Amino acid sequence: MSFDLEAGLAARRAAGLYRERRIAQSPQSPLRKFPGGELLTFCSNDYLGLANHPAVGAALVRGAQQWGVGAGASHLLAGHTAAHHALEEELADAVGRPRALLFSTGYMANQGVLGALLDRRSAVYSDQLNHASLIDAARLCQARVSVYRHGDARHLAEQLAADGAPRRLVITDGVFSMDGDLAPLVELATLARQSKAWLMVDDAHGFGVLGPGGAGSVAQAGLDGDAVPVLMGTLGKALGCFGAFVAGSEALIETLIQHARSYIYTTALPPALAEATRAALRLARAESWRREKVQALVARFRAGAGQLGLPLLESTTPIQPLIAGSAQRALAWSAHLERRGLLVPAVRPPTVPEGTARLRIVLTAAHEEAQVDRLLDALAGLPDWA
Ligand code: PMP
């Protein structure tokens, strides 16, 4: 294969699959400045509206004054500070697990866990719509991978029955990142337990948003650490910061510290960021009104979209995808909204399966009712959706 990169890029563009970045010129908030002007955005995972909260920013500044900027080394050398340690304890408490371990990103957390727990003799059972970071982690750890149909516990049961690997791990998003629906966690946990497998939940989109105090989709489902031995959450979404954590037993966390390569061989997060995240976590746990507000906006949006007959997926979370089908149609919809001052990017293959390109509409606690109504008005005039 030659390095004719221009041809590859041109083909991608012709197929409507070209990915472009947009340069934001103001902080996270529903209304944001871009080079072409201000847009009302529905595409941020800042579900609780904390990314630009003054108390979180102030904690970051204080943290930098106290700790400086860089951690200077990996956690196992000299990078682990009291700020990181306190955050780990607070995260463990927030999700009701004995311990938690910080990772630099969710992508790395997933890779770290699978690499530390599994090898080529192991088996992984993965929901068809799991996030790319879980898919990549499963590939990298060299375990045998069985993909079960989305949310289909019966299909998983068949796969578990057909296989007797010494270590078996079921992996699922808690809230699916592009569909917004919930994994059938109670059924998955029951099956895993019956099959002596472990269940790992990536709760990137549930942590902070769902369950009592924002403890996440696993807590909302009433499941504990026996049912879900490995719980992963991210800090860059509902908490508005950056990074990720894995929570579980003492032995799990110690095993990750010993073996998770994406934990061991990388510089620790800046300690000031840990301070900012502690402030965000306190707000997320205490201010339930943020969860209530975003849920009320979701209900308002769904009621309005229902009246318009829009092809929304079944989702009760802040992720409200509107299926367009082809990439070109999703792009046309997104452009239609942008002409009306709204930013809702088209999500296309390979991020979502072929034929299911969509607008991934995301509501947050920072939106107002009038802004949701503006979105509905603009959606009412979408070209060619019926
Ligand atoms: N898991 C899921 C379900 C996600 O949606 C994401 C981020 N899009 C990640 C993991 C990766 O997290 P991070 O952005 O912290 O790498």
Coordinates of C-alpha atoms and ligand atoms in Angstrom, one line a residue:
M1 CA 0.0 0.0 0.0
S2 CA 1.4 3.4 -1.0
F3 CA 1.3 6.5 1.2
D4 CA -1.1 8.3 -1.1
L5 CA -2.8 10.0 1.8
E6 CA -4.4 12.7 -0.3
A7 CA -6.5 10.0 -2.2
G8 CA -7.6 8.5 1.1
L9 CA -8.7 11.8 2.4
A10 CA -10.5 12.7 -0.8
A11 CA -12.4 9.4 -0.7
R12 CA -13.4 10.1 2.9
R13 CA -14.6 13.5 2.0
A14 CA -16.6 12.2 -1.0
A15 CA -18.4 9.7 1.3
G16 CA -19.4 12.4 3.7
L17 CA -17.2 10.9 6.4
Y18 CA -14.6 13.6 6.7
R19 CA -14.0 14.6 10.4
E20 CA -13.4 18.3 11.1
R21 CA -12.6 20.2 14.2
R22 CA -14.2 23.4 15.1
I23 CA -12.3 26.1 17.0
A24 CA -14.2 27.2 20.1
Q25 CA -13.3 30.7 21.3
S26 CA -15.1 30.7 24.6
P27 CA -15.5 28.3 27.5
Q28 CA -17.9 25.4 27.9
S29 CA -21.4 26.7 28.1
P30 CA -24.6 26.2 25.9
L31 CA -23.8 29.4 24.1
R32 CA -20.3 29.4 22.6
K33 CA -18.3 31.6 20.3
F34 CA -16.9 30.2 17.2
P35 CA -15.1 31.9 14.3
G36 CA -18.5 32.2 12.4
G37 CA -20.3 33.6 15.4
E38 CA -22.1 32.4 18.5
L39 CA -23.9 29.0 18.5
L40 CA -26.3 27.3 20.9
T41 CA -24.6 24.0 21.4
F42 CA -26.1 20.6 22.1
C43 CA -23.0 18.4 22.0
S44 CA -21.1 18.7 25.2
N45 CA -20.8 15.9 27.8
D46 CA -20.6 18.5 30.5
Y47 CA -23.9 17.0 31.7
L48 CA -24.1 18.9 35.1
G49 CA -22.7 22.2 33.8
L50 CA -19.6 22.0 36.0
A51 CA -16.8 22.5 33.4
N52 CA -16.9 26.2 33.8
H53 CA -18.1 26.4 37.4
P54 CA -16.2 29.2 39.4
A55 CA -15.6 26.9 42.4
V56 CA -14.0 24.3 40.2
G57 CA -11.8 26.8 38.4
A58 CA -10.8 28.4 41.7
A59 CA -9.8 25.0 43.1
L60 CA -7.6 24.5 40.0
V61 CA -5.9 27.8 40.6
R62 CA -5.4 27.1 44.3
G63 CA -4.2 23.7 43.4
A64 CA -1.6 25.1 41.0
Q65 CA -0.4 27.5 43.7
Q66 CA -0.1 24.7 46.2
W67 CA 1.3 22.0 44.0
G68 CA 2.7 23.6 40.9
V69 CA 1.7 22.4 37.5
G70 CA 3.2 19.0 36.5
A71 CA 3.1 15.9 38.7
G72 CA 6.7 15.3 37.6
A73 CA 6.6 11.5 37.4
S74 CA 4.3 8.5 37.3
H75 CA 2.3 7.6 40.4
L76 CA 4.7 4.8 41.3
L77 CA 7.8 7.0 41.2
A78 CA 7.2 10.5 42.7
G79 CA 4.0 11.6 41.0
H80 CA 1.4 10.5 43.6
T81 CA 0.4 13.4 45.8
A82 CA -2.0 13.8 48.8
A83 CA -4.3 15.6 46.3
H84 CA -4.5 12.5 44.1
H85 CA -4.9 10.3 47.1
A86 CA -7.7 12.3 48.6
L87 CA -9.6 12.3 45.3
E88 CA -9.2 8.5 45.1
E89 CA -10.7 8.1 48.5
E90 CA -13.6 10.5 47.7
L91 CA -14.3 8.7 44.4
A92 CA -14.4 5.4 46.2
D93 CA -16.8 6.8 48.7
A94 CA -19.0 8.3 46.0
V95 CA -19.5 5.0 44.3
G96 CA -19.5 2.9 47.4
R97 CA -16.5 0.8 46.8
P98 CA -13.5 0.1 49.1
R99 CA -10.9 1.7 46.7
A100 CA -10.5 3.7 43.6
L101 CA -7.5 4.3 41.3
L102 CA -7.0 7.4 39.1
F103 CA -6.1 7.0 35.4
S104 CA -5.1 9.8 33.1
T105 CA -8.0 9.1 30.7
G106 CA -11.0 6.7 30.4
Y107 CA -9.4 5.3 27.3
M108 CA -6.3 4.3 29.3
A109 CA -8.4 3.1 32.2
N110 CA -10.1 0.5 30.0
Q111 CA -6.8 -0.5 28.5
G112 CA -5.2 -0.8 31.9
V113 CA -7.9 -3.0 33.4
L114 CA -8.2 -5.5 30.6
G115 CA -4.4 -5.7 30.2
A116 CA -3.9 -6.3 33.9
L117 CA -6.7 -8.9 34.3
L118 CA -6.7 -10.9 31.1
D119 CA -4.3 -12.7 28.7
R120 CA -4.6 -14.9 25.7
R121 CA -6.3 -17.7 27.6
S122 CA -9.0 -15.4 28.8
A123 CA -12.4 -14.5 27.3
V124 CA -14.1 -11.2 26.9
Y125 CA -17.8 -10.7 26.2
S126 CA -18.5 -7.3 24.8
D127 CA -21.7 -5.5 23.9
Q128 CA -21.9 -4.7 20.2
L129 CA -22.2 -1.0 20.8
N130 CA -19.5 -0.7 23.5
H131 CA -17.2 2.4 23.3
A132 CA -14.2 2.2 21.1
S133 CA -11.9 2.3 24.2
L134 CA -13.3 -1.0 25.4
I135 CA -13.1 -2.5 22.0
D136 CA -9.5 -1.5 21.6
A137 CA -8.7 -2.7 25.1
A138 CA -10.2 -6.1 24.3
R139 CA -8.1 -6.3 21.2
L140 CA -4.9 -5.3 22.9
C141 CA -5.2 -7.8 25.8
Q142 CA -5.3 -10.7 23.3
A143 CA -8.1 -12.5 25.0
R144 CA -10.7 -14.2 22.9
V145 CA -13.5 -11.7 22.2
S146 CA -17.2 -12.6 21.8
V147 CA -19.4 -9.7 20.8
Y148 CA -23.0 -10.1 21.9
R149 CA -26.0 -8.3 20.3
H150 CA -26.6 -4.9 21.8
G151 CA -28.3 -5.2 25.2
D152 CA -29.1 -8.8 24.5
A153 CA -28.6 -10.8 27.7
R154 CA -29.9 -14.0 26.1
H155 CA -27.2 -13.8 23.4
L156 CA -24.6 -13.3 26.2
A157 CA -26.0 -16.3 28.1
E158 CA -25.5 -18.5 24.9
Q159 CA -21.9 -17.2 24.5
L160 CA -21.1 -17.8 28.2
A161 CA -22.5 -21.3 28.1
A162 CA -20.3 -22.1 25.1
D163 CA -17.0 -21.2 26.6
G164 CA -15.0 -22.3 29.6
A165 CA -12.0 -19.9 29.7
P166 CA -10.3 -19.6 33.1
R167 CA -11.0 -15.9 33.3
R168 CA -14.1 -14.4 31.7
L169 CA -15.0 -10.8 31.8
V170 CA -18.2 -9.2 30.6
I171 CA -17.7 -5.6 29.5
T172 CA -20.4 -3.0 28.9
D173 CA -21.0 0.7 28.8
G174 CA -23.5 1.6 31.6
V175 CA -25.0 4.3 29.4
F176 CA -24.2 3.8 25.7
S177 CA -22.3 6.8 24.5
M178 CA -23.9 7.2 21.1
D179 CA -27.4 5.7 21.8
G180 CA -28.0 7.0 25.3
D181 CA -29.7 3.8 26.4
L182 CA -28.9 1.8 29.5
A183 CA -27.3 -1.6 29.6
P184 CA -29.5 -4.3 31.2
L185 CA -27.1 -4.4 34.2
V186 CA -29.2 -6.5 36.6
E187 CA -29.5 -9.3 34.0
L188 CA -25.9 -9.0 33.0
A189 CA -24.8 -9.2 36.6
T190 CA -27.0 -12.2 37.3
L191 CA -25.6 -14.0 34.2
A192 CA -22.0 -13.1 35.1
R193 CA -22.4 -14.4 38.6
Q194 CA -24.1 -17.7 37.5
S195 CA -21.2 -18.2 35.0
K196 CA -18.4 -17.3 37.5
A197 CA -17.5 -14.4 35.2
W198 CA -16.8 -10.8 36.2
L199 CA -18.8 -7.8 35.0
M200 CA -17.0 -4.6 34.2
V201 CA -19.1 -1.5 33.7
D202 CA -17.8 1.6 31.9
D203 CA -20.0 4.3 33.4
A204 CA -18.4 7.3 31.6
H205 CA -21.9 8.7 30.8
G206 CA -23.8 7.5 34.0
F207 CA -21.4 8.6 36.7
G208 CA -22.5 12.0 38.1
V209 CA -25.8 11.8 36.2
L210 CA -27.7 8.8 37.3
G211 CA -28.4 7.1 40.7
P212 CA -28.4 8.5 44.2
G213 CA -25.9 11.4 44.6
G214 CA -24.9 10.7 41.0
A215 CA -23.3 7.4 42.0
G216 CA -24.1 6.2 38.4
S217 CA -26.0 3.6 36.5
V218 CA -24.7 0.7 38.6
A219 CA -26.0 2.3 41.8
Q220 CA -29.2 3.2 40.0
A221 CA -29.7 -0.5 39.2
G222 CA -29.1 -1.4 42.9
L223 CA -26.0 -3.4 42.2
D224 CA -23.0 -3.6 44.6
G225 CA -19.3 -4.5 44.3
D226 CA -20.1 -8.3 44.3
A227 CA -22.4 -7.8 41.3
V228 CA -20.1 -5.4 39.4
P229 CA -16.5 -6.1 40.6
V230 CA -15.0 -3.5 38.2
L231 CA -16.5 -0.1 37.9
M232 CA -14.9 2.5 35.6
G233 CA -16.0 6.2 35.6
T234 CA -14.6 9.2 33.8
L235 CA -14.0 12.7 35.1
G236 CA -14.2 14.7 31.9
K237 CA -17.9 14.4 31.4
A238 CA -20.4 15.0 34.3
L239 CA -17.6 16.3 36.5
G240 CA -16.4 18.7 33.8
C241 CA -12.7 18.0 34.5
F242 CA -10.4 15.4 33.0
G243 CA -9.2 11.8 33.7
A244 CA -10.9 8.6 34.9
F245 CA -11.0 6.1 37.7
V246 CA -11.5 2.4 38.4
A247 CA -13.3 1.4 41.6
G248 CA -13.4 -2.0 43.2
S249 CA -12.0 -4.2 45.9
E250 CA -8.7 -3.7 47.6
A251 CA -7.2 -6.7 45.7
L252 CA -8.5 -5.3 42.3
I253 CA -6.9 -1.9 42.9
E254 CA -3.6 -3.4 44.1
T255 CA -3.5 -5.7 41.0
L256 CA -4.0 -2.7 38.8
I257 CA -1.2 -0.8 40.5
Q258 CA 1.1 -3.8 39.9
H259 CA 0.1 -4.7 36.4
A260 CA -1.9 -2.0 34.5
R261 CA 0.6 -0.7 32.0
S262 CA -1.4 2.5 31.1
Y263 CA -1.3 3.3 34.9
I264 CA 2.4 2.5 35.5
Y265 CA 4.1 3.9 32.5
T266 CA 2.6 7.4 32.3
T267 CA 2.9 10.7 34.2
A268 CA 0.3 11.2 36.9
L269 CA -2.4 13.8 36.3
P270 CA -1.5 17.3 37.4
P271 CA -2.3 17.4 41.2
A272 CA -4.1 20.8 40.7
L273 CA -6.5 18.9 38.4
A274 CA -7.1 16.5 41.2
E275 CA -8.0 19.4 43.5
A276 CA -10.4 20.8 40.8
T277 CA -12.0 17.4 40.4
R278 CA -12.5 17.1 44.2
A279 CA -14.4 20.4 44.1
A280 CA -16.5 19.2 41.1
L281 CA -17.2 15.9 42.9
R282 CA -18.4 17.7 46.0
L283 CA -20.8 19.9 43.8
A284 CA -22.0 16.9 41.8
R285 CA -22.8 14.9 44.9
A286 CA -24.5 17.7 46.8
E287 CA -26.4 19.6 44.1
S288 CA -29.0 17.1 43.1
W289 CA -30.9 19.9 41.4
R290 CA -28.4 19.6 38.5
R291 CA -29.5 16.0 37.9
E292 CA -33.2 17.0 38.3
K293 CA -32.8 19.9 36.0
V294 CA -31.2 17.9 33.2
Q295 CA -33.8 15.1 33.6
A296 CA -36.7 17.7 33.3
L297 CA -35.1 19.1 30.2
V298 CA -34.9 15.6 28.7
A299 CA -38.6 15.1 29.5
R300 CA -39.5 18.4 27.9
F301 CA -37.4 17.6 24.8
R302 CA -38.8 14.2 24.4
A303 CA -42.4 15.4 24.7
G304 CA -41.8 18.1 22.1
A305 CA -40.0 15.7 19.8
G306 CA -42.8 13.2 20.2
Q307 CA -45.3 15.8 19.1
L308 CA -43.2 16.5 16.0
G309 CA -42.9 12.8 15.3
L310 CA -39.1 12.9 15.2
P311 CA -37.2 9.6 14.9
L312 CA -35.6 9.7 18.3
L313 CA -34.0 6.6 19.9
E314 CA -35.5 5.3 23.1
S315 CA -33.3 7.1 25.7
T316 CA -34.0 8.5 29.1
T317 CA -30.6 10.0 29.6
P318 CA -29.2 13.4 28.4
I319 CA -28.0 11.7 25.2
Q320 CA -30.9 12.0 22.8
P321 CA -29.9 10.7 19.3
L322 CA -31.9 11.5 16.2
I323 CA -31.3 8.9 13.6
A324 CA -30.7 10.2 10.0
G325 CA -29.5 7.1 8.3
S326 CA -27.0 8.1 5.7
A327 CA -23.9 10.3 6.6
Q328 CA -25.0 12.8 4.0
R329 CA -28.4 13.2 5.5
A330 CA -27.0 13.6 9.0
L331 CA -24.6 16.3 7.6
A332 CA -27.6 18.1 5.9
W333 CA -29.5 18.1 9.2
S334 CA -26.6 19.4 11.1
A335 CA -26.1 22.2 8.5
H336 CA -29.8 23.0 8.7
L337 CA -29.5 23.5 12.4
E338 CA -26.3 25.5 12.1
R339 CA -28.0 28.0 9.7
R340 CA -30.4 28.5 12.6
G341 CA -27.6 29.2 15.1
L342 CA -27.5 25.7 16.6
L343 CA -24.5 23.3 16.9
V344 CA -25.3 19.6 16.8
P345 CA -22.6 17.7 14.9
A346 CA -23.4 14.7 12.8
V347 CA -22.0 11.4 14.2
R348 CA -21.2 9.0 11.4
P349 CA -19.6 5.6 10.8
P350 CA -17.3 4.2 12.0
T351 CA -18.3 5.9 15.3
V352 CA -21.8 4.4 14.8
P353 CA -22.8 1.5 12.6
E354 CA -23.3 1.9 8.9
G355 CA -26.7 3.4 8.0
T356 CA -27.3 4.9 11.5
A357 CA -25.6 8.3 11.1
R358 CA -27.2 10.6 13.5
L359 CA -27.4 13.9 15.4
R360 CA -26.2 13.1 18.9
I361 CA -28.2 15.7 20.8
V362 CA -27.0 16.2 24.3
L363 CA -28.8 18.2 27.0
T364 CA -27.1 19.5 30.1
A365 CA -28.1 21.2 33.4
A366 CA -26.6 24.4 32.0
H367 CA -29.4 24.6 29.3
E368 CA -32.6 26.5 29.8
E369 CA -36.1 25.5 28.8
A370 CA -36.2 28.3 26.2
Q371 CA -33.1 26.8 24.6
V372 CA -34.6 23.4 24.4
D373 CA -37.7 25.0 22.8
R374 CA -35.4 26.7 20.3
L375 CA -33.9 23.4 19.4
L376 CA -37.4 21.9 18.9
D377 CA -38.4 24.8 16.7
A378 CA -35.4 24.3 14.5
L379 CA -35.9 20.5 14.4
A380 CA -39.5 21.0 13.2
G381 CA -38.2 22.4 10.0
L382 CA -35.6 19.6 9.3
P383 CA -35.5 18.8 5.6
D384 CA -36.4 15.3 4.5
W385 CA -36.9 13.5 7.8
A386 CA -40.3 11.9 7.4
Ligands
PMP1 N1 -15.8 5.2 27.7 C1 -16.9 5.8 27.2 C2 -18.2 5.1 27.2 C3 -16.7 7.0 26.6 O1 -17.7 7.6 26.0 C4 -15.4 7.7 26.6 C5 -15.2 9.1 26.1 N2 -15.9 9.4 25.0 C6 -14.4 7.0 27.2 C7 -14.6 5.7 27.8 C8 -13.0 7.6 27.2 O2 -12.9 8.4 28.2 P1 -11.7 9.6 28.1 O3 -12.4 10.7 27.3 O4 -11.5 10.0 29.5 O5 -10.5 9.0 27.5

